[in-house]
XYZ file of C-alpha atoms in Angstrom:
131
model
C -0.254 -0.202 -0.033
C 1.798 3.331 -1.226
C 1.860 6.210 2.142
C -0.459 8.663 0.842
C -3.033 4.916 0.555
C -1.850 4.359 4.049
C -1.879 8.147 5.500
C -5.610 8.309 4.245
C -6.940 5.307 5.232
C -5.411 6.341 8.585
C -7.440 9.753 8.248
C -11.004 7.213 7.436
C -10.109 4.909 10.918
C -9.538 8.038 13.153
C -10.919 10.484 11.945
C -13.966 8.163 10.928
C -14.548 6.700 14.960
C -13.200 9.703 16.710
C -16.435 11.970 18.585
C -16.375 14.909 20.791
C -15.745 14.437 23.823
C -19.437 14.079 25.544
C -21.531 13.156 22.433
C -23.261 10.103 21.903
C -22.186 7.183 20.314
C -23.226 6.782 17.154
C -26.420 4.792 15.603
C -25.688 1.126 14.828
C -26.569 1.215 11.769
C -23.572 4.533 11.041
C -21.052 2.173 12.700
C -21.822 -1.108 10.804
C -21.523 0.928 6.996
C -18.695 3.059 8.214
C -16.679 -0.498 9.051
C -18.028 -1.593 5.277
C -16.453 1.887 3.993
C -13.112 1.477 5.330
C -12.656 -1.996 4.127
C -14.069 -1.120 0.966
C -11.453 1.816 0.803
C -8.481 -0.285 2.017
C -9.396 -2.938 -0.909
C -10.317 0.412 -3.690
C -13.869 -0.992 -4.372
C -14.396 2.647 -4.588
C -18.218 2.844 -5.451
C -18.764 -0.480 -2.275
C -17.342 2.511 0.239
C -19.437 4.985 -1.232
C -22.240 3.839 -0.899
C -21.526 1.968 2.499
C -20.948 6.103 3.121
C -23.848 7.526 2.028
C -26.064 4.588 4.313
C -23.541 6.009 7.271
C -24.360 9.198 6.288
C -27.936 8.718 6.074
C -28.444 7.057 9.374
C -26.278 9.819 11.180
C -25.561 12.918 8.630
C -22.485 13.908 10.416
C -19.637 16.085 8.311
C -16.638 13.435 8.431
C -18.937 10.729 6.480
C -19.066 14.070 4.117
C -15.137 14.170 4.018
C -15.040 10.474 3.987
C -16.785 10.639 0.779
C -14.318 12.842 -0.391
C -11.372 11.726 -0.325
C -12.706 8.055 -1.786
C -14.145 10.359 -4.280
C -10.435 12.162 -4.860
C -8.533 8.036 -4.677
C -10.807 6.922 -7.704
C -10.261 10.454 -9.629
C -13.357 11.606 -9.366
C -12.058 15.362 -8.330
C -14.713 17.691 -9.092
C -17.291 15.349 -7.073
C -14.465 15.281 -4.082
C -14.087 19.068 -4.367
C -17.922 18.768 -3.987
C -18.092 16.624 -0.827
C -15.195 18.533 1.470
C -17.668 21.795 0.964
C -20.623 20.113 1.704
C -18.458 18.732 4.817
C -17.115 22.992 5.452
C -20.405 23.627 5.894
C -22.027 21.025 7.790
C -23.194 22.506 11.159
C -20.996 20.066 13.115
C -17.983 19.469 12.144
C -15.028 20.741 14.049
C -12.454 23.093 13.960
C -10.175 20.233 13.804
C -12.406 18.650 11.329
C -12.456 22.071 9.464
C -8.630 23.052 8.890
C -8.620 19.412 7.524
C -10.903 20.223 5.125
C -9.698 22.882 3.743
C -6.592 21.835 3.545
C -7.988 19.315 1.112
C -9.711 22.139 -0.620
C -6.778 23.760 -0.931
C -5.117 20.495 -2.627
C -7.540 19.123 -4.852
C -9.272 22.823 -6.325
C -5.559 23.539 -8.188
C -6.488 20.469 -10.204
C -9.757 21.128 -10.827
C -7.743 23.800 -13.176
C -6.869 21.459 -15.358
C -8.324 18.652 -17.467
C -6.916 16.036 -19.723
C -9.395 13.955 -22.176
C -8.774 10.262 -23.343
C -10.762 8.756 -26.418
C -11.827 5.702 -26.293
C -9.816 4.215 -29.363
C -7.648 6.658 -29.916
C -3.700 7.815 -29.113
C -2.881 10.519 -26.872
C -5.021 13.023 -24.776
C -6.260 16.727 -25.054
C -4.830 18.878 -22.119
C -7.530 21.489 -21.591
C -5.571 24.379 -18.982
């Protein structure tokens, strides 16, 4: 596993399970869905991870699930959707100060990548780059 992926898995695990002091334990449905998302992420089954994270979010609408959704989308190369997930998480009413800083880091890192697009046409050699 690459260093980047390892850090991402660690961030998913630590942030997904961390709860603010004095908060209630997450519902079983969100914990179970989150565990499936983490497993799918580690196995690079991006769509399965997204489905599980969406299920966790429906059971418990928390910013951390949106952040993790953004990380999965980013890992799968879907940068526009990843950035949207990070922005949505940052606007969430339950976002902690630490998560807000992490989200801003992700937004600052992904946004410049959105200014460039590379189009590859199936069956044709080469690519077209648009800046």
